[in-house]
Amino acid sequence: MSCSNETWTAPGPDAGTDWRSALAQPRARRWYIGAGVSALLWGTGAWTARMVDDTPVLLKLAIGANMVALFVVYAALPPLSWGRTLKFKLAAFGVLLAVDLLLFLTLGPESSWTWTFVAVAAAMQAYPGRTGYYLIAGLSASALLLQLAAGEAWEQALVQPAIILSGGLMMHAFGRQTETVRQLRSAQNELAALAVAEERNRVARDMHDILGHSLTVIAVKAELAGRLIAIAPEKAAVEVAQLEDLARGALADVRATVSGHRGVNISSELASARSALEAAGIEPQLPGAADEVPAKSRELFGWVLREAVTNVVRHSGADRCTVTLSGSAIQIDDDGRGPAGASAGGGLRGLRERAAAHGATVSLGPSPMGGFRVRVSA
């Protein structure tokens, strides 16, 4: 049961039918190898045992078909769930549980060995919070009750639940780790793409403004110098000298545009923040517009939102992030690990410096949501 760390971007709410790409992602193919080998070994043993006993033929065929269906769902469940919502994951798990219940109805208590697969599949779905632990513990407890109800002694009854619990918890830790890596890589890719797009837009806008003005002035002065050459050479020489200064100034402006710092605006940062949070699997709760923010605060609030969202994506482990915006303040809350999960590096120091330059105050601390809060008041 293996899994690689290749990045796959989960389909959004409008791409729910894109199950083919989910099943074909690189780490899914590696999961299939482990899942297939384990299913083959366990399934072959159980099927062989049924083939040699006196079970009716039709019942044998029903058990075999049910086992095939179970292992198909078992193999497909994690890849279809990676990067999806908790509601989707629970619904998918319910399908696997229903298929396993059908096997229980035909195979009886002997089917409890398949609960290990159910626990592993639940673990590899990478549930947020404690949900995965609850599901695995519930399966283990159910297996124990079933063994005791079947008359097994305690020392025998504990074997299968122990296998379910230990295997499920081990794979749960592995599944959460690989999901975290997937989220971070997806968020990094999204942030990089947004940065490239923003830089291109900035350069295009600035080049248009700078060169449009400079070249227009140069063209007018060149035309004037051409007319003055014959009638006033001295004045023409002055215009030519000014042309040289204008050309040098335009070249310097172009260089500054290409190498200069990127401009930031709260409106564009709201869109970037939403995209970055969704890529990291964090539910964004953001205002739809920033019309109430005065012009003097729009750049500062944009920097605040960018830095806070970056910290949420990288350090918080949050499931939700809420942004509250007014004309005088911006506030970012998450439900992650709290102050212990916040970055105390150069980002927040730079944020304090920017705020101080604008005469604003920065407040950092725990959030009522259970995570971390960043508030800047202008």
Coordinates of C-alpha atoms in Angstrom, one line a residue:
M1 CA 0.0 0.0 0.0
S2 CA 2.2 2.8 -1.2
C3 CA 1.8 6.3 -2.3
S4 CA 4.0 8.9 -3.9
N5 CA 4.2 12.6 -3.3
E6 CA 3.5 13.9 -6.8
T7 CA 1.3 16.9 -7.0
W8 CA -2.3 16.7 -8.2
T9 CA -4.6 19.7 -8.2
A10 CA -8.0 18.6 -6.9
P11 CA -11.0 19.4 -9.1
G12 CA -13.1 22.3 -8.0
P13 CA -16.8 22.3 -7.2
D14 CA -17.7 22.5 -10.9
A15 CA -15.4 19.6 -11.8
G16 CA -17.0 16.8 -9.8
T17 CA -17.3 14.6 -12.8
D18 CA -13.6 14.7 -13.5
W19 CA -13.1 11.3 -11.8
R20 CA -10.8 10.1 -14.6
S21 CA -8.1 12.5 -13.8
A22 CA -8.4 11.7 -10.1
L23 CA -7.9 8.0 -10.8
A24 CA -5.0 8.6 -13.2
Q25 CA -2.9 10.9 -11.0
P26 CA 0.7 9.7 -10.5
R27 CA 0.5 8.8 -6.8
A28 CA -2.8 6.9 -7.4
R29 CA -1.0 4.5 -9.7
R30 CA 1.4 3.7 -6.9
W31 CA -1.4 3.2 -4.5
Y32 CA -3.0 0.7 -6.9
I33 CA 0.1 -1.5 -6.7
G34 CA 0.0 -1.8 -3.0
A35 CA -3.7 -2.1 -2.8
G36 CA -3.8 -4.7 -5.6
V37 CA -1.1 -6.9 -4.0
S38 CA -2.7 -6.9 -0.6
A39 CA -6.2 -7.5 -2.0
L40 CA -4.9 -10.3 -4.2
L41 CA -3.2 -12.1 -1.3
W42 CA -6.1 -11.7 1.2
G43 CA -8.9 -12.2 -1.3
T44 CA -7.3 -15.3 -2.9
G45 CA -7.1 -17.0 0.5
A46 CA -10.6 -16.2 1.4
W47 CA -12.0 -17.3 -1.9
T48 CA -10.0 -20.5 -2.0
A49 CA -11.3 -21.5 1.5
R50 CA -14.9 -21.0 0.2
M51 CA -14.2 -23.0 -3.0
V52 CA -13.4 -26.2 -1.1
D53 CA -16.3 -26.1 1.4
D54 CA -19.9 -27.1 0.9
T55 CA -21.2 -23.5 0.2
P56 CA -23.8 -23.5 -2.6
V57 CA -22.5 -22.5 -6.0
L58 CA -24.7 -19.5 -6.4
L59 CA -23.6 -18.2 -2.9
K60 CA -20.0 -18.7 -3.9
L61 CA -20.5 -16.7 -7.0
A62 CA -22.3 -14.0 -5.0
I63 CA -19.4 -13.8 -2.5
G64 CA -16.8 -13.7 -5.3
A65 CA -18.6 -10.9 -7.1
N66 CA -19.1 -9.0 -3.8
M67 CA -15.4 -9.3 -3.0
V68 CA -14.4 -8.0 -6.5
A69 CA -16.7 -5.0 -6.0
L70 CA -15.3 -4.4 -2.5
F71 CA -11.7 -4.4 -3.7
V72 CA -12.6 -2.1 -6.7
V73 CA -14.2 0.4 -4.4
Y74 CA -11.3 0.0 -1.9
A75 CA -8.7 0.8 -4.6
A76 CA -10.6 3.7 -6.1
L77 CA -11.8 5.4 -2.9
P78 CA -8.6 7.2 -1.8
P79 CA -7.7 8.7 -5.2
L80 CA -11.2 10.0 -5.7
S81 CA -11.2 11.5 -2.2
W82 CA -7.8 13.3 -2.2
G83 CA -8.2 17.0 -2.1
R84 CA -12.0 16.8 -1.8
T85 CA -14.4 18.1 0.9
L86 CA -15.1 16.3 4.1
K87 CA -18.7 15.7 2.9
F88 CA -17.5 14.0 -0.2
K89 CA -15.0 11.8 1.7
L90 CA -17.7 10.7 4.2
A91 CA -20.1 9.9 1.3
A92 CA -17.4 7.9 -0.5
F93 CA -16.6 6.0 2.7
G94 CA -20.3 5.2 3.1
V95 CA -20.3 3.5 -0.3
L96 CA -17.3 1.3 0.8
L97 CA -19.1 0.5 4.0
A98 CA -22.3 -0.4 2.2
V99 CA -20.4 -2.8 -0.1
D100 CA -18.6 -4.4 2.8
L101 CA -22.0 -4.8 4.6
L102 CA -23.3 -6.8 1.6
L103 CA -20.2 -9.1 2.0
F104 CA -21.1 -9.5 5.7
L105 CA -24.6 -10.6 4.7
T106 CA -23.3 -13.3 2.4
L107 CA -20.1 -14.3 4.2
G108 CA -21.0 -13.7 7.8
P109 CA -18.6 -12.9 10.7
E110 CA -15.7 -14.2 8.6
S111 CA -15.9 -11.0 6.6
S112 CA -14.5 -9.0 9.5
W113 CA -11.1 -9.5 8.0
T114 CA -12.1 -7.1 5.2
W115 CA -12.5 -4.3 7.8
T116 CA -8.8 -3.9 7.8
F117 CA -9.1 -2.8 4.1
V118 CA -12.0 -0.5 5.1
A119 CA -9.8 1.1 7.8
V120 CA -6.8 1.5 5.5
A121 CA -9.0 3.1 2.8
A122 CA -10.5 5.5 5.4
A123 CA -6.9 6.3 6.6
M124 CA -5.7 7.0 3.0
Q125 CA -8.6 9.4 2.4
A126 CA -6.7 11.8 4.6
Y127 CA -9.5 13.2 6.7
P128 CA -9.0 16.6 8.4
G129 CA -9.0 16.8 12.2
R130 CA -9.9 13.7 14.2
T131 CA -12.5 12.2 11.8
G132 CA -10.1 9.5 10.5
Y133 CA -9.3 8.4 14.0
Y134 CA -13.0 8.1 14.9
L135 CA -13.7 6.0 11.9
I136 CA -10.8 3.6 12.5
A137 CA -11.6 3.3 16.2
G138 CA -15.2 2.6 15.4
L139 CA -14.3 -0.2 12.9
S140 CA -11.9 -1.7 15.5
A141 CA -14.5 -1.6 18.3
S142 CA -17.1 -3.1 15.9
A143 CA -14.8 -6.0 15.0
L144 CA -14.2 -6.7 18.7
L145 CA -17.9 -6.8 19.5
L146 CA -18.5 -9.1 16.5
Q147 CA -15.8 -11.5 17.6
L148 CA -17.1 -11.6 21.1
A149 CA -20.7 -12.1 19.9
A150 CA -19.4 -15.0 17.8
G151 CA -18.1 -16.7 21.0
E152 CA -14.4 -16.0 20.6
A153 CA -12.3 -15.9 23.7
W154 CA -10.9 -12.5 24.6
E155 CA -7.3 -13.3 23.6
Q156 CA -8.6 -14.4 20.1
A157 CA -11.2 -11.7 19.8
L158 CA -8.5 -9.0 20.3
V159 CA -6.4 -10.1 17.3
Q160 CA -8.5 -8.7 14.5
P161 CA -9.4 -5.4 16.2
A162 CA -5.7 -4.9 17.0
I163 CA -4.7 -5.4 13.3
I164 CA -7.5 -3.0 12.2
L165 CA -6.4 -0.3 14.8
S166 CA -2.7 -0.5 14.3
G167 CA -2.8 -0.8 10.5
G168 CA -5.4 2.0 10.2
L169 CA -3.5 4.4 12.5
M170 CA -0.2 3.8 10.7
M171 CA -1.8 4.4 7.3
H172 CA -3.7 7.4 8.7
A173 CA -0.4 9.1 9.7
F174 CA 1.0 8.3 6.3
G175 CA -2.0 9.5 4.5
R176 CA -2.1 12.8 6.4
Q177 CA 1.6 13.4 5.7
T178 CA 1.3 12.8 2.0
E179 CA -1.9 15.0 1.8
T180 CA 0.0 17.8 3.6
V181 CA 2.8 17.5 1.0
R182 CA 0.2 17.6 -1.8
Q183 CA -1.4 20.7 -0.4
L184 CA 1.8 22.5 0.2
R185 CA 3.1 21.7 -3.3
S186 CA -0.2 22.6 -4.9
A187 CA -0.3 25.9 -2.9
Q188 CA 3.3 26.7 -3.9
N189 CA 2.5 26.1 -7.5
E190 CA -0.6 28.2 -7.4
L191 CA 1.2 31.0 -5.6
A192 CA 4.0 30.8 -8.1
A193 CA 1.6 31.0 -11.0
L194 CA -0.2 33.9 -9.4
A195 CA 3.1 35.7 -8.9
V196 CA 4.1 35.2 -12.5
A197 CA 0.7 36.5 -13.7
E198 CA 0.8 39.5 -11.4
E199 CA 4.3 40.3 -12.5
R200 CA 3.4 40.1 -16.2
N201 CA 0.4 42.3 -15.6
R202 CA 2.4 44.9 -13.7
V203 CA 5.2 45.0 -16.4
A204 CA 2.6 45.3 -19.2
R205 CA 0.7 48.1 -17.4
D206 CA 3.9 50.0 -16.4
M207 CA 5.5 49.6 -19.8
H208 CA 2.4 51.0 -21.5
D209 CA 2.3 54.0 -19.2
I210 CA 6.0 54.7 -19.3
L211 CA 6.7 54.1 -22.9
G212 CA 3.5 55.6 -24.1
H213 CA 4.3 58.9 -22.5
S214 CA 8.0 58.9 -23.2
L215 CA 7.8 57.9 -26.8
T216 CA 5.1 60.4 -27.5
V217 CA 7.2 63.2 -26.1
I218 CA 10.3 62.0 -28.0
A219 CA 8.4 61.9 -31.3
V220 CA 7.1 65.5 -30.8
K221 CA 10.5 66.8 -29.9
A222 CA 12.2 65.0 -32.8
E223 CA 9.7 66.5 -35.2
L224 CA 10.4 69.9 -33.8
A225 CA 14.2 69.5 -34.0
G226 CA 13.9 68.5 -37.6
R227 CA 12.0 71.7 -38.4
L228 CA 14.5 73.9 -36.5
I229 CA 17.7 72.5 -38.1
A230 CA 17.5 74.7 -41.1
I231 CA 16.2 77.9 -39.5
A232 CA 17.6 77.8 -35.9
P233 CA 20.4 75.2 -35.5
E234 CA 21.2 76.3 -32.0
K235 CA 17.6 75.7 -30.8
A236 CA 17.6 72.4 -32.7
A237 CA 20.7 71.4 -30.9
V238 CA 18.9 72.1 -27.6
E239 CA 16.0 69.9 -28.6
V240 CA 18.3 67.1 -29.6
A241 CA 20.1 67.3 -26.2
Q242 CA 16.7 67.0 -24.6
L243 CA 15.8 64.1 -26.8
E244 CA 18.9 62.3 -25.5
D245 CA 17.9 63.0 -21.9
L246 CA 14.4 61.8 -22.5
A247 CA 15.7 58.6 -24.1
R248 CA 18.0 57.9 -21.2
G249 CA 15.2 58.6 -18.8
A250 CA 12.8 56.2 -20.6
L251 CA 15.5 53.5 -20.6
A252 CA 16.0 54.0 -16.8
D253 CA 12.3 53.8 -16.3
V254 CA 12.0 50.6 -18.3
R255 CA 14.8 49.0 -16.2
A256 CA 13.1 50.1 -13.0
T257 CA 9.9 48.7 -14.2
V258 CA 11.4 45.3 -15.0
S259 CA 13.4 45.0 -11.8
G260 CA 11.2 47.0 -9.4
H261 CA 9.0 45.8 -6.6
R262 CA 5.5 44.6 -7.5
G263 CA 2.6 46.8 -6.7
V264 CA -0.1 45.4 -4.3
N265 CA -3.8 46.2 -4.1
I266 CA -6.4 44.8 -1.7
S267 CA -8.9 44.0 -4.5
S268 CA -6.5 41.8 -6.5
E269 CA -5.1 40.2 -3.3
L270 CA -8.6 39.1 -2.3
A271 CA -8.8 37.1 -5.5
S272 CA -5.3 35.7 -5.1
A273 CA -6.0 34.8 -1.4
R274 CA -9.1 32.9 -2.4
S275 CA -7.3 30.9 -5.0
A276 CA -4.3 30.1 -2.7
L277 CA -6.5 29.0 0.2
E278 CA -8.6 26.8 -2.0
A279 CA -5.5 25.2 -3.5
A280 CA -4.3 24.3 0.0
G281 CA -7.6 22.8 0.9
I282 CA -8.6 25.6 3.3
E283 CA -12.1 27.0 3.1
P284 CA -11.9 30.7 2.4
Q285 CA -14.5 33.1 3.9
L286 CA -13.6 36.4 2.2
P287 CA -15.5 39.6 1.4
G288 CA -16.6 39.9 -2.2
A289 CA -15.3 43.5 -2.6
A290 CA -13.1 46.1 -0.9
D291 CA -15.0 49.2 -1.9
E292 CA -15.1 50.6 1.7
V293 CA -11.3 50.6 2.0
P294 CA -9.9 54.1 1.3
A295 CA -7.2 54.6 -1.3
K296 CA -4.5 55.4 1.3
S297 CA -5.0 51.9 2.9
R298 CA -5.5 49.7 -0.1
E299 CA -1.8 48.9 -0.6
L300 CA -1.1 48.3 3.1
F301 CA -4.2 46.0 3.5
G302 CA -3.1 44.1 0.3
W303 CA 0.3 43.4 1.9
V304 CA -1.3 42.4 5.2
L305 CA -3.7 40.0 3.4
R306 CA -0.9 38.5 1.3
E307 CA 1.4 37.9 4.3
A308 CA -1.3 36.5 6.6
V309 CA -2.7 34.1 4.0
T310 CA 0.8 32.9 3.2
N311 CA 1.3 32.1 6.9
V312 CA -2.1 30.4 7.0
V313 CA -1.2 28.2 4.0
R314 CA 2.3 27.4 5.1
H315 CA 2.1 27.1 8.9
S316 CA -1.4 26.9 10.4
G317 CA -2.8 23.5 9.4
A318 CA -6.2 25.3 9.3
D319 CA -9.5 24.1 7.7
R320 CA -11.0 27.6 7.5
C321 CA -9.7 31.2 7.1
T322 CA -11.9 34.2 7.5
V323 CA -11.1 37.8 6.4
T324 CA -13.0 40.7 7.9
L325 CA -12.5 44.1 6.1
S326 CA -13.6 47.6 6.9
G327 CA -12.6 51.1 6.0
S328 CA -10.2 51.3 9.0
A329 CA -9.0 47.7 9.6
I330 CA -8.4 44.3 8.2
Q331 CA -8.5 41.1 10.2
I332 CA -7.6 37.5 9.3
D333 CA -8.6 34.5 11.5
D334 CA -8.0 30.8 11.0
D335 CA -8.9 27.7 13.0
G336 CA -5.5 26.1 12.8
R337 CA -2.8 25.5 15.5
G338 CA -2.9 29.0 16.9
P339 CA 0.1 31.2 17.8
A340 CA 2.3 28.1 18.0
G341 CA 1.7 27.5 14.2
A342 CA 2.3 31.1 13.2
S343 CA 5.5 32.2 11.6
A344 CA 7.6 34.6 13.6
G345 CA 10.1 35.2 10.8
G346 CA 10.8 38.2 8.5
G347 CA 7.3 38.2 7.1
L348 CA 5.6 39.5 10.2
R349 CA 8.5 41.8 11.0
G350 CA 8.1 43.3 7.5
L351 CA 4.4 43.6 8.1
R352 CA 5.0 45.6 11.3
E353 CA 7.4 47.9 9.4
R354 CA 4.9 48.5 6.6
A355 CA 2.1 49.2 9.1
A356 CA 4.4 51.6 11.0
A357 CA 5.2 53.5 7.8
H358 CA 1.5 54.0 7.2
G359 CA 0.8 55.0 10.8
A360 CA -1.1 51.7 11.5
T361 CA -1.0 49.3 14.3
V362 CA -0.6 45.5 14.2
S363 CA -2.3 43.1 16.6
L364 CA -1.3 39.4 16.6
G365 CA -2.6 36.7 18.9
P366 CA -5.0 33.8 19.3
S367 CA -8.3 33.8 17.4
P368 CA -11.8 32.8 18.8
M369 CA -11.9 30.3 15.9
G370 CA -9.1 28.4 17.7
G371 CA -6.2 29.4 15.5
F372 CA -4.3 32.7 14.9
R373 CA -5.5 36.2 14.3
V374 CA -3.8 39.1 12.5
R375 CA -5.4 42.5 12.7
V376 CA -4.1 45.8 11.3
S377 CA -5.9 49.0 12.1
A378 CA -5.1 52.1 9.9

